[in-house]
Tab-separated table of C-alpha atoms in Angstrom:
chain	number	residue	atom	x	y	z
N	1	UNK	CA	107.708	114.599	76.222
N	2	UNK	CA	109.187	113.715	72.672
N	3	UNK	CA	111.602	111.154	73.826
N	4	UNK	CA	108.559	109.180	75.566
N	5	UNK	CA	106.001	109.666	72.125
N	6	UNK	CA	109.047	108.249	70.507
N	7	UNK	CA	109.262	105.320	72.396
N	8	UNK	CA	105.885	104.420	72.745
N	9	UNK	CA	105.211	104.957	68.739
N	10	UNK	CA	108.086	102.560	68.338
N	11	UNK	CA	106.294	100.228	70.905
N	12	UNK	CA	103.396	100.169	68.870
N	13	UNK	CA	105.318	99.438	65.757
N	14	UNK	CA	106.581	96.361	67.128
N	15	UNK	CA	103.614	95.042	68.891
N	16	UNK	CA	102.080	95.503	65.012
N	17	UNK	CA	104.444	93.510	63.647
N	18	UNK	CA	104.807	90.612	66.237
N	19	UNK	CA	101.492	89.167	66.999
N	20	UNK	CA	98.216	89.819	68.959
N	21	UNK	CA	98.862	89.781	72.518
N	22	UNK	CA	101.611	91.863	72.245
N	23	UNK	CA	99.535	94.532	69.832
N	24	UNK	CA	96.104	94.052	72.886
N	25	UNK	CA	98.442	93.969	75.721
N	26	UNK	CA	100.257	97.488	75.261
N	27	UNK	CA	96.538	98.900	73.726
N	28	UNK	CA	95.382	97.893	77.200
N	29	UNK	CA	98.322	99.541	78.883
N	30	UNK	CA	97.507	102.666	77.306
N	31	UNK	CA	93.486	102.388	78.041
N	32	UNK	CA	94.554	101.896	81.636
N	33	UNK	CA	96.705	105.043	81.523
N	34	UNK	CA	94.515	107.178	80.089
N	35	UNK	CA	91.476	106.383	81.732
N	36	UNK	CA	93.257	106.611	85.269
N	37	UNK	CA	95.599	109.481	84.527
N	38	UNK	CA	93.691	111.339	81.526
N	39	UNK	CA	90.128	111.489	82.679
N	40	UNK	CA	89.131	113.400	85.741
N	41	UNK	CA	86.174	110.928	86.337
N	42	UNK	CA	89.469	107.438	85.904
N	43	UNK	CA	91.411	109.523	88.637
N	44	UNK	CA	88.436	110.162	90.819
N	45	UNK	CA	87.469	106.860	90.893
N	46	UNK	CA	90.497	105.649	91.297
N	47	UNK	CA	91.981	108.311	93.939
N	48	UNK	CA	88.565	107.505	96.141
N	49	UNK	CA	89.732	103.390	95.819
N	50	UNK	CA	93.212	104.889	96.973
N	51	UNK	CA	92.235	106.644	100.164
N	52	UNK	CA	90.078	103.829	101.296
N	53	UNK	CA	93.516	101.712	100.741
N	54	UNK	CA	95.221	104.145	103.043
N	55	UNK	CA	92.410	104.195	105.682
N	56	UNK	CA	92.048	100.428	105.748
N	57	UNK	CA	96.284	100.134	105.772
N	58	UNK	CA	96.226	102.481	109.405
N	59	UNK	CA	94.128	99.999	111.328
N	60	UNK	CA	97.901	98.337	111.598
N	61	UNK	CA	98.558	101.478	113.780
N	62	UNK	CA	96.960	99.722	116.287
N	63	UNK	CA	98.577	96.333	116.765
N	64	UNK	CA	101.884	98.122	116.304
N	65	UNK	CA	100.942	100.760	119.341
N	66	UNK	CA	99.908	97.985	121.196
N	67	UNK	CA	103.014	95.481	121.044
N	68	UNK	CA	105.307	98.503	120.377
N	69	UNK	CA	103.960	101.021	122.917
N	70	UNK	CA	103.349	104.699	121.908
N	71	UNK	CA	106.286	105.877	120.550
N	72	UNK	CA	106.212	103.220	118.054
N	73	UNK	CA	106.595	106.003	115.509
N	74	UNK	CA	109.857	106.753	116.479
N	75	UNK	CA	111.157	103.602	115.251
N	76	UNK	CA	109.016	104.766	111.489
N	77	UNK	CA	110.208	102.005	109.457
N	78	UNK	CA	110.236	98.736	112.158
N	79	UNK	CA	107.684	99.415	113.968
N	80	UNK	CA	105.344	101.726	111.733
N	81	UNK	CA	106.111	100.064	108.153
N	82	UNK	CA	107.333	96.504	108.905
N	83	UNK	CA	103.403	95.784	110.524
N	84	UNK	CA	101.669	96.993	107.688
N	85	UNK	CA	103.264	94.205	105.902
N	86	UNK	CA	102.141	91.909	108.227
N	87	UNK	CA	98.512	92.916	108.688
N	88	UNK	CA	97.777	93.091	104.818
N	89	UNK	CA	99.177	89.386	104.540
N	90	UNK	CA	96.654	88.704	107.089
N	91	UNK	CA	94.029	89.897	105.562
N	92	UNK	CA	95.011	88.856	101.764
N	93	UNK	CA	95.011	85.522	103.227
N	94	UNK	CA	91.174	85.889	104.490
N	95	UNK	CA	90.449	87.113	101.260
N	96	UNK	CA	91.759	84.333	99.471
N	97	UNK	CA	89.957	81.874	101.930
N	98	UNK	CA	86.952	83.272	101.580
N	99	UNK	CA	86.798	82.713	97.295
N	100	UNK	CA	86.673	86.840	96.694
N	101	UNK	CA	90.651	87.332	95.778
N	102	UNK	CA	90.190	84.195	93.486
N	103	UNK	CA	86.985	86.060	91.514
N	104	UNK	CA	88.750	88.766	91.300
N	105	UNK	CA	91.829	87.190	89.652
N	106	UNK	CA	89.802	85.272	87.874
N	107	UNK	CA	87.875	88.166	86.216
N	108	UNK	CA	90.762	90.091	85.352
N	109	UNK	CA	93.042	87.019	84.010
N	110	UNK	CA	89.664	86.215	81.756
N	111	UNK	CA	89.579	89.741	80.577
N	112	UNK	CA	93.391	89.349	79.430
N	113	UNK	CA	92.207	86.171	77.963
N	114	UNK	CA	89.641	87.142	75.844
N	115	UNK	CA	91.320	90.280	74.301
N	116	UNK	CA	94.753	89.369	74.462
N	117	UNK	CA	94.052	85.867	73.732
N	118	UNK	CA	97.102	84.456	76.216
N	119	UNK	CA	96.374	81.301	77.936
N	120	UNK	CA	93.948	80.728	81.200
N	121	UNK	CA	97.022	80.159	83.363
N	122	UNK	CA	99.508	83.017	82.230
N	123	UNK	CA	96.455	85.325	82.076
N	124	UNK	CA	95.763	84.171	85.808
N	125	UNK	CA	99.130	85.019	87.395
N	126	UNK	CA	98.948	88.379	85.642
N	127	UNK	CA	96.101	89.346	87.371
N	128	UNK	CA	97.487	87.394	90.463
N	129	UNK	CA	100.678	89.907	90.148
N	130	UNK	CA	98.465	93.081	90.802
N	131	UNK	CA	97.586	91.808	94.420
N	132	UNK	CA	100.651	89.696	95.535
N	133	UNK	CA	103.833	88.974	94.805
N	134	UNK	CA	105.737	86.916	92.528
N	135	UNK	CA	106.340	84.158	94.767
N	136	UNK	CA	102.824	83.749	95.865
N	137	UNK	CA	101.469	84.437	92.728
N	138	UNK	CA	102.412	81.345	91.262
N	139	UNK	CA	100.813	79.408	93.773
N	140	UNK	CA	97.413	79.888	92.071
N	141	UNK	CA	98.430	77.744	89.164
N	142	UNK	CA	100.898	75.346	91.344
N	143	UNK	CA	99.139	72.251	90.378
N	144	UNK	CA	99.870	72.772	86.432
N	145	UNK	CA	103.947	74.569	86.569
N	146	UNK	CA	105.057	70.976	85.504
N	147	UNK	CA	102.799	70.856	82.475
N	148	UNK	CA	103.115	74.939	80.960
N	149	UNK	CA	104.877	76.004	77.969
N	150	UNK	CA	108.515	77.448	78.284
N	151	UNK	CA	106.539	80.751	76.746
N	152	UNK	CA	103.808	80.249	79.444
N	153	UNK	CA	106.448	79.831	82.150
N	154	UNK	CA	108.281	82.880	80.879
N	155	UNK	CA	105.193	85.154	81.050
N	156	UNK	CA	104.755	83.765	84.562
N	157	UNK	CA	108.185	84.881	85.842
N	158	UNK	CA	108.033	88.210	83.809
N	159	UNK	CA	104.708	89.252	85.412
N	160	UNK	CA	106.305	88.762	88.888
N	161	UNK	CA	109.443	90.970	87.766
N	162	UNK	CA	107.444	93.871	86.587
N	163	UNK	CA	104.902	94.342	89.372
N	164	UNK	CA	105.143	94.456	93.212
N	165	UNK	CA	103.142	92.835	96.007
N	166	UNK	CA	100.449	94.023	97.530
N	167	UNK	CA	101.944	93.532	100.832
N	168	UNK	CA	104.232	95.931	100.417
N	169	UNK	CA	102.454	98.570	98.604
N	170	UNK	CA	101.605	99.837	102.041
N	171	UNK	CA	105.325	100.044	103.116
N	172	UNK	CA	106.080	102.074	100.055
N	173	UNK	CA	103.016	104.203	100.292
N	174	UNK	CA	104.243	105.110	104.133
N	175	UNK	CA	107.040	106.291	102.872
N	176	UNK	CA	105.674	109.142	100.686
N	177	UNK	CA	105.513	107.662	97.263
N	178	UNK	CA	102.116	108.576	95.848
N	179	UNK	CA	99.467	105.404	96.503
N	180	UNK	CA	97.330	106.356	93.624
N	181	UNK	CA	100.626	105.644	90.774
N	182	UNK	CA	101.817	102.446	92.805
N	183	UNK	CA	98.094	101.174	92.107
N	184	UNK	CA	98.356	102.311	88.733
N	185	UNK	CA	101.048	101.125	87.939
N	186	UNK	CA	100.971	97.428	88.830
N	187	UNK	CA	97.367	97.800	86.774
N	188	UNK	CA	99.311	98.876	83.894
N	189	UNK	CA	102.097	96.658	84.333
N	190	UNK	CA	99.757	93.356	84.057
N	191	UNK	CA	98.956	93.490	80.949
N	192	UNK	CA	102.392	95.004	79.922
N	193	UNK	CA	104.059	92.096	81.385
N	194	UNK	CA	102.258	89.444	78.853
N	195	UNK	CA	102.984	91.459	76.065
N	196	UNK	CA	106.527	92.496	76.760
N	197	UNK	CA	106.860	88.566	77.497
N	198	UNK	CA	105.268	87.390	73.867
N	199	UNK	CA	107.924	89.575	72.179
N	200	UNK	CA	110.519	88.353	74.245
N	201	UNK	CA	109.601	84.783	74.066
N	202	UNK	CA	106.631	84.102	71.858
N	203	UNK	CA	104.545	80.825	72.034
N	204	UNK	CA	105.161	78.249	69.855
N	205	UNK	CA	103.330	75.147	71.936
N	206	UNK	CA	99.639	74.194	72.499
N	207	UNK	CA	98.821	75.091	76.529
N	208	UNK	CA	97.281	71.980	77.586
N	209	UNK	CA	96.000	72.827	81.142
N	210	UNK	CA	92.876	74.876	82.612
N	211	UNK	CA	92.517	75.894	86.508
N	212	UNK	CA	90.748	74.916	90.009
N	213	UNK	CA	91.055	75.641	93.700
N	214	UNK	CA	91.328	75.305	96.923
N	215	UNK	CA	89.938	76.553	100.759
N	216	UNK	CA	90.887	76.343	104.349
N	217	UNK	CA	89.522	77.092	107.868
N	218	UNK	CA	88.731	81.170	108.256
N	219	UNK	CA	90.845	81.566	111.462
N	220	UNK	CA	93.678	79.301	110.398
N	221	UNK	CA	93.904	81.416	107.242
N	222	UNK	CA	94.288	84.557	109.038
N	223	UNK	CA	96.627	82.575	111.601
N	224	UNK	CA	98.749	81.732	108.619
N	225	UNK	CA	98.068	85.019	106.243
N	226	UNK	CA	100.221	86.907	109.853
N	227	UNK	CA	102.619	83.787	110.168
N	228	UNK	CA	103.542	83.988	106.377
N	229	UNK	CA	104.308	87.513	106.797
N	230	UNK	CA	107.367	86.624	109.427
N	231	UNK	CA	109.683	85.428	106.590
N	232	UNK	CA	108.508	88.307	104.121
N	233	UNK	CA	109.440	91.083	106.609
N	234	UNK	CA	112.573	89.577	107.900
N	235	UNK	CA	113.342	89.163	104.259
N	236	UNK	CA	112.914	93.130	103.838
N	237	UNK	CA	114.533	93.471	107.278
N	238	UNK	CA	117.981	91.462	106.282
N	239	UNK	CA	117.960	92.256	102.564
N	240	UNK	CA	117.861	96.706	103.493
N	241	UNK	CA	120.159	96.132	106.253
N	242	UNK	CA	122.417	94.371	104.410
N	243	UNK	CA	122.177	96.439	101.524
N	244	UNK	CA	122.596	99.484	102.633
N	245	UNK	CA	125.638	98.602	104.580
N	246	UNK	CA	127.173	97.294	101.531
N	247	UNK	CA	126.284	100.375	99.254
N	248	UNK	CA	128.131	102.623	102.212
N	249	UNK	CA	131.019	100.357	101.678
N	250	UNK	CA	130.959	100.504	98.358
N	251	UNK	CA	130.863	104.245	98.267
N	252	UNK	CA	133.397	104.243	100.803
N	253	UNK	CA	135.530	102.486	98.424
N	254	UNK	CA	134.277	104.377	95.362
N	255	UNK	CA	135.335	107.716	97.327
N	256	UNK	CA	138.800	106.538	97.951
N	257	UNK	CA	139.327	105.381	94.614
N	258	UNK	CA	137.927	108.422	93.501
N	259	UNK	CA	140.061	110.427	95.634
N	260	UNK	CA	143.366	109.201	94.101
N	261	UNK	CA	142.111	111.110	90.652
N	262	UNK	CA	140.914	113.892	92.720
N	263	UNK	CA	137.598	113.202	92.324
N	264	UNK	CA	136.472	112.297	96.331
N	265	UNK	CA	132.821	112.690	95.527
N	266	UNK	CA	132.495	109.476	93.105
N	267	UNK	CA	129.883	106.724	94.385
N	268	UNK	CA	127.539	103.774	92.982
N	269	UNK	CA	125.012	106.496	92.766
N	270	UNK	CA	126.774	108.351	90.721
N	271	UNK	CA	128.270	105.599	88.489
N	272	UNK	CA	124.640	104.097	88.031
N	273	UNK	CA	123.321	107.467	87.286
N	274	UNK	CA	125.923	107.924	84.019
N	275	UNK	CA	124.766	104.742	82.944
N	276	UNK	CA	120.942	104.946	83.232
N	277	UNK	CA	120.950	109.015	82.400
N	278	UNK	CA	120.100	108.422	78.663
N	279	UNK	CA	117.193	105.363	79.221
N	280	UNK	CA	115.558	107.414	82.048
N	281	UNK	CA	115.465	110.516	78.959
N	282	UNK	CA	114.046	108.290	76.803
N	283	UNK	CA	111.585	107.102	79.456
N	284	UNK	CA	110.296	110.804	79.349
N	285	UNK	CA	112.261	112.359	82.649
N	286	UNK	CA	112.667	116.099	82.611
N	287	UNK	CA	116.831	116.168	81.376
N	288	UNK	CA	117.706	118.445	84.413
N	289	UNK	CA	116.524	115.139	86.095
N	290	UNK	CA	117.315	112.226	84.488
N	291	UNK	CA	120.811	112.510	86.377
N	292	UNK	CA	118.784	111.788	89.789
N	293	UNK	CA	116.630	108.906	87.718
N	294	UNK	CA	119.076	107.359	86.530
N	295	UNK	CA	120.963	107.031	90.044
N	296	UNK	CA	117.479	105.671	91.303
N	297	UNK	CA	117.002	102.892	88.437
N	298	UNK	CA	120.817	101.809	89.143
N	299	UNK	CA	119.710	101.371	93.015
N	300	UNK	CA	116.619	99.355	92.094
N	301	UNK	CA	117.858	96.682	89.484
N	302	UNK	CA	121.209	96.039	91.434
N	303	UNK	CA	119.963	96.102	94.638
N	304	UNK	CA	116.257	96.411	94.885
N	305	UNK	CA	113.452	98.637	94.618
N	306	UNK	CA	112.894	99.226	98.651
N	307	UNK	CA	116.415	101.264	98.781
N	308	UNK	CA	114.845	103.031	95.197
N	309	UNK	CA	111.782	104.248	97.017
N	310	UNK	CA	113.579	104.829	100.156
N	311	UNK	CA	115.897	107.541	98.228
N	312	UNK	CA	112.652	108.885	95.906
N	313	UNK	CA	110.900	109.727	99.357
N	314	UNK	CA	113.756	111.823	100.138
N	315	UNK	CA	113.808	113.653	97.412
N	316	UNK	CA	110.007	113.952	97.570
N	317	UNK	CA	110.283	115.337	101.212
N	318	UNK	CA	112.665	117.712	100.331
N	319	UNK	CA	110.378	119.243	97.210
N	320	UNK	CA	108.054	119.330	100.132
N	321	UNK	CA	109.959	121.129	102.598
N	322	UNK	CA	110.558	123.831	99.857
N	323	UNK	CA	114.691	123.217	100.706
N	324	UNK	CA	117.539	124.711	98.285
N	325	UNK	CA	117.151	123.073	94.836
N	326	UNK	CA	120.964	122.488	95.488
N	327	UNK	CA	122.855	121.599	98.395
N	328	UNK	CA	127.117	121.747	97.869
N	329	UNK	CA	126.466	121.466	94.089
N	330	UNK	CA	123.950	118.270	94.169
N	331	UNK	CA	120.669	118.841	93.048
N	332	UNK	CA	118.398	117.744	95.971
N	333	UNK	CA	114.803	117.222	94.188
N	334	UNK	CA	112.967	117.068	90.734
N	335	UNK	CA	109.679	118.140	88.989
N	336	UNK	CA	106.652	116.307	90.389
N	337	UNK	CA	106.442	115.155	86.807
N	338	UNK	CA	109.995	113.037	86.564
N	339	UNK	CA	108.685	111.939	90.453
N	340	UNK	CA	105.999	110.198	89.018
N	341	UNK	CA	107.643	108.554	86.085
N	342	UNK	CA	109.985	107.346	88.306
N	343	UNK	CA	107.343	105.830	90.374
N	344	UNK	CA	106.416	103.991	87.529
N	345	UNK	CA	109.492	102.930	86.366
N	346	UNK	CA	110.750	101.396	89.761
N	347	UNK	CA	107.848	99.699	91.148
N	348	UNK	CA	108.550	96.289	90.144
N	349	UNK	CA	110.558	93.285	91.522
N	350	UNK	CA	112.870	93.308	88.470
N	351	UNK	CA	116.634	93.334	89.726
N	352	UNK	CA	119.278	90.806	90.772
N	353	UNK	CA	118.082	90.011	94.720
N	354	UNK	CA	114.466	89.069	92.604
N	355	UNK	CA	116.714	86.979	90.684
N	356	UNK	CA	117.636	84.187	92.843
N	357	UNK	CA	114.115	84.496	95.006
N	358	UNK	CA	112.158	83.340	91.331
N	359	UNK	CA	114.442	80.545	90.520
N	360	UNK	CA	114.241	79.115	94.086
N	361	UNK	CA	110.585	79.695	94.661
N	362	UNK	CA	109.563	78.112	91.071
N	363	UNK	CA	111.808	75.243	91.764
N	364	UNK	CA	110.280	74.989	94.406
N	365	UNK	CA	107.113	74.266	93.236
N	366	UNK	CA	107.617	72.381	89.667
N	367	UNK	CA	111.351	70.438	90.205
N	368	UNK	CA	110.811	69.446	86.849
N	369	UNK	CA	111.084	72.542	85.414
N	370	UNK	CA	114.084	73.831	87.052
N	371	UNK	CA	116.228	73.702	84.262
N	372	UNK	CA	113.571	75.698	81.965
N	373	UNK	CA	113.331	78.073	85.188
N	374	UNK	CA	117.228	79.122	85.545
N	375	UNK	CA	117.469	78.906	81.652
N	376	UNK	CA	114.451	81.821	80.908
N	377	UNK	CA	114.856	83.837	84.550
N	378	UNK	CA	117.453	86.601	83.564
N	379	UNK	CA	115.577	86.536	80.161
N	380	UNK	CA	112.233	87.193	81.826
N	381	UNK	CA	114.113	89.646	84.725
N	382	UNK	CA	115.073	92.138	81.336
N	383	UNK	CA	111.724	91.646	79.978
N	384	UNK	CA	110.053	92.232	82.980
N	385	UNK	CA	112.182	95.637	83.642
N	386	UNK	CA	111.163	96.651	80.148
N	387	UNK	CA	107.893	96.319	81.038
N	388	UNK	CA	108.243	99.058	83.999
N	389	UNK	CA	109.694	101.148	82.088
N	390	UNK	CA	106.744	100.707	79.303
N	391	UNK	CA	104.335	102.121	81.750
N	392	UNK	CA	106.381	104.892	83.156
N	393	UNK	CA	106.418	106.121	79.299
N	394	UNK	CA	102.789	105.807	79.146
N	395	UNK	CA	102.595	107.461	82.092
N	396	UNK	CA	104.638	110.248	81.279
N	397	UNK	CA	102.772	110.578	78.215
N	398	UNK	CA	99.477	110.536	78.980
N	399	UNK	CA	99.699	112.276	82.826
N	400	UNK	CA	97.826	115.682	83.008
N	401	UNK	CA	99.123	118.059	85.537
N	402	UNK	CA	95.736	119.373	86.800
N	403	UNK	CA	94.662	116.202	87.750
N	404	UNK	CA	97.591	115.118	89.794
């Protein structure tokens, strides 16, 4: 618990000495996290918003039983997790089409406005950020990309690194990780993001642009919401697949290296969690298992933060299962505590895959800008990873045990 009050005392320092939004934005953080994770009337609230999630996010069950056949669960992630992603585009796309995702959005990104006092369009993607992802996010303030500040234009990449989509929340709530901290923590992360952005890059230009929108037919959107989903879940198909097989080969290599100093057990796991062992500490992980952290934080910012979750579910199922603590000397699960700062630390798009998707997608859009977009992106990928790990120290700060 120290190292975390440390860390966010020294956050707080900083934001007083910078300027405003930073100062509002991590205040608001905090508000977030202890209304959600402090009060028992915050988690109620937001636990009952959580299971309706979940219940709404099963009705995929049935177009996946239907093209799939019955033993579609056999096949968990393809065929049970993959759909999900497909039937929540669908439906964000109706919701967009129909004006209530853009009052939503809009409400949020004015509340950020008003008491952080960032611009309408940073503000805007923000919000945006806490529902989709940070390719499509952008695409609410399209029209203006060409005409934002560089600091504007780094707040907008750095709210897409530090939050995740809500397209695949679902996926990473169906594979264990608690729904109530995913939807926490891209909450917290919003505002994060625009203040972890000013400090990084603070504004030094007039904005000079406000917002509109846009509508279409209500069966072409959901036509399009399902069709749009086809390159989002090959892209999670290709990118794990791919991924994975390189980290075995990589291991595979790591072991034989290892094995010419007698040490057969080294892997990237291992490597990455030496590294990140001391920041997941300071994040306010238990230090019996900041070791595991660390490991996990490696796997999300060099690959991304699918294979993360997909290793933190093991570790939750085997807490679950009430296994051996350790297995041949490797400790095989963690305190529900360092679980859930974990969950707050990883869920967020910041790592090198993320990378290359924001420079290409923001090209993209604003040509114009590219050079701006490739010069601030790794800038905004570190600020956007420092966010994440802002909110898993609130988190870990403010949690109370009773409630969770």
């Amino acid at each position: 618990m120290l190292p975390t009050l440390v860390a966010c005392l020294i956050s707080f320092s900083i934001a007083l000495s910078v300027s405003l939004p930073v100062f509002w934005g991590i205040g608001i953080q905090f508000i977030l996290g202890l209304l959600t994770l402090r009060t028992k009337a915050g988690f109620d609230a937001f636990n009952w918003l959580v299971i309706q999630v979940q219940t709404f996010l099963e009705y995929s069950d049935e177009g996946a039983k239907f093209v799939f056949g019955d033993k579609y669960i056999d096949h968990f992630f393809a065929f049970k997790v993959l759909p999900i992603v497909v039937f929540f585009s669908m439906v964000m796309s109706v919701l967009y089409h129909i004006g209530l995702m853009q009052w939503i959005i809009k409400k949020v990104g004015w509340v950020m406005e008003i008491t952080m006092g960032t611009s309408p369009i940073e503000s805007l993607v923000a919000a945006g950020n806490i529902f989709v992802g940070q390719t499509e996010s952008p695409l609410l303030v399209r029209p203006y990309l060409a005409s934002v500040t560089k600091s504007e234009l780094h707040a907008i990449m750095t709210a897409g690194f530090s939050t995740i989509a809500g397209s695949v929340l679902g996926a990473y709530i169906s594979f264990g990780i608690s729904s109530s901290h995913l939807l926490t923590a891209s909450v917290m992360s919003a505002p994060a993001a625009l203040a972890i952005s000013k400090l990084f890059w603070p504004e030094r230009e007039t904005s000079r642009v406000s917002l509109t929108g846009d509508a279409k037919n209500l069966l072409e959107a959901a036509s399009q919401g399902a069709s749009a989903s086809i390159a989002l879940v090959a892209n999670i198909a290709v990118n794990l697949i791919g991924f994975l097989a390189l980290l075995a080969f990589f291991d595979a290599a790591l072991s034989w290296l290892g094995n010419m100093f007698d040490y057969p057990q080294l892997s990237f796991k291992i490597i990455c969690a030496y590294v990140f062992m001391p920041l997941s500490f300071m994040i306010g992980v238990d230090w019996e298992d900041s070791f595991l952290v660390g490991g996990l934080l490696g796997y999300k910012t060099f690959f991304n933060e699918f294979v993360a979750y997909t290793n933190l579910s093991k570790l939750i199922t085997n807490r679950k299962n009430g296994g051996p603590m350790y297995l041949e000397g490797e400790k095989q699960y963690m305190s529900i505590r360092s679980e859930t700062i974990a969950t707050y630390a990883l869920c967020g798009f910041a790592n090198f895959g993320s990378l290359g998707l924001v420079i290409g997608g923001l090209t993209s859009m604003a040509p114009s800008r590219k050079s701006d977009i490739a010069g601030g992106a790794f800038r905004a990928m570190i600020a956007g990873t420092v966010a994440c790990f802002m909110t898993a120290c609130i988190a870990g700060t403010v949690r109370v045990c009773q409630y969770l």
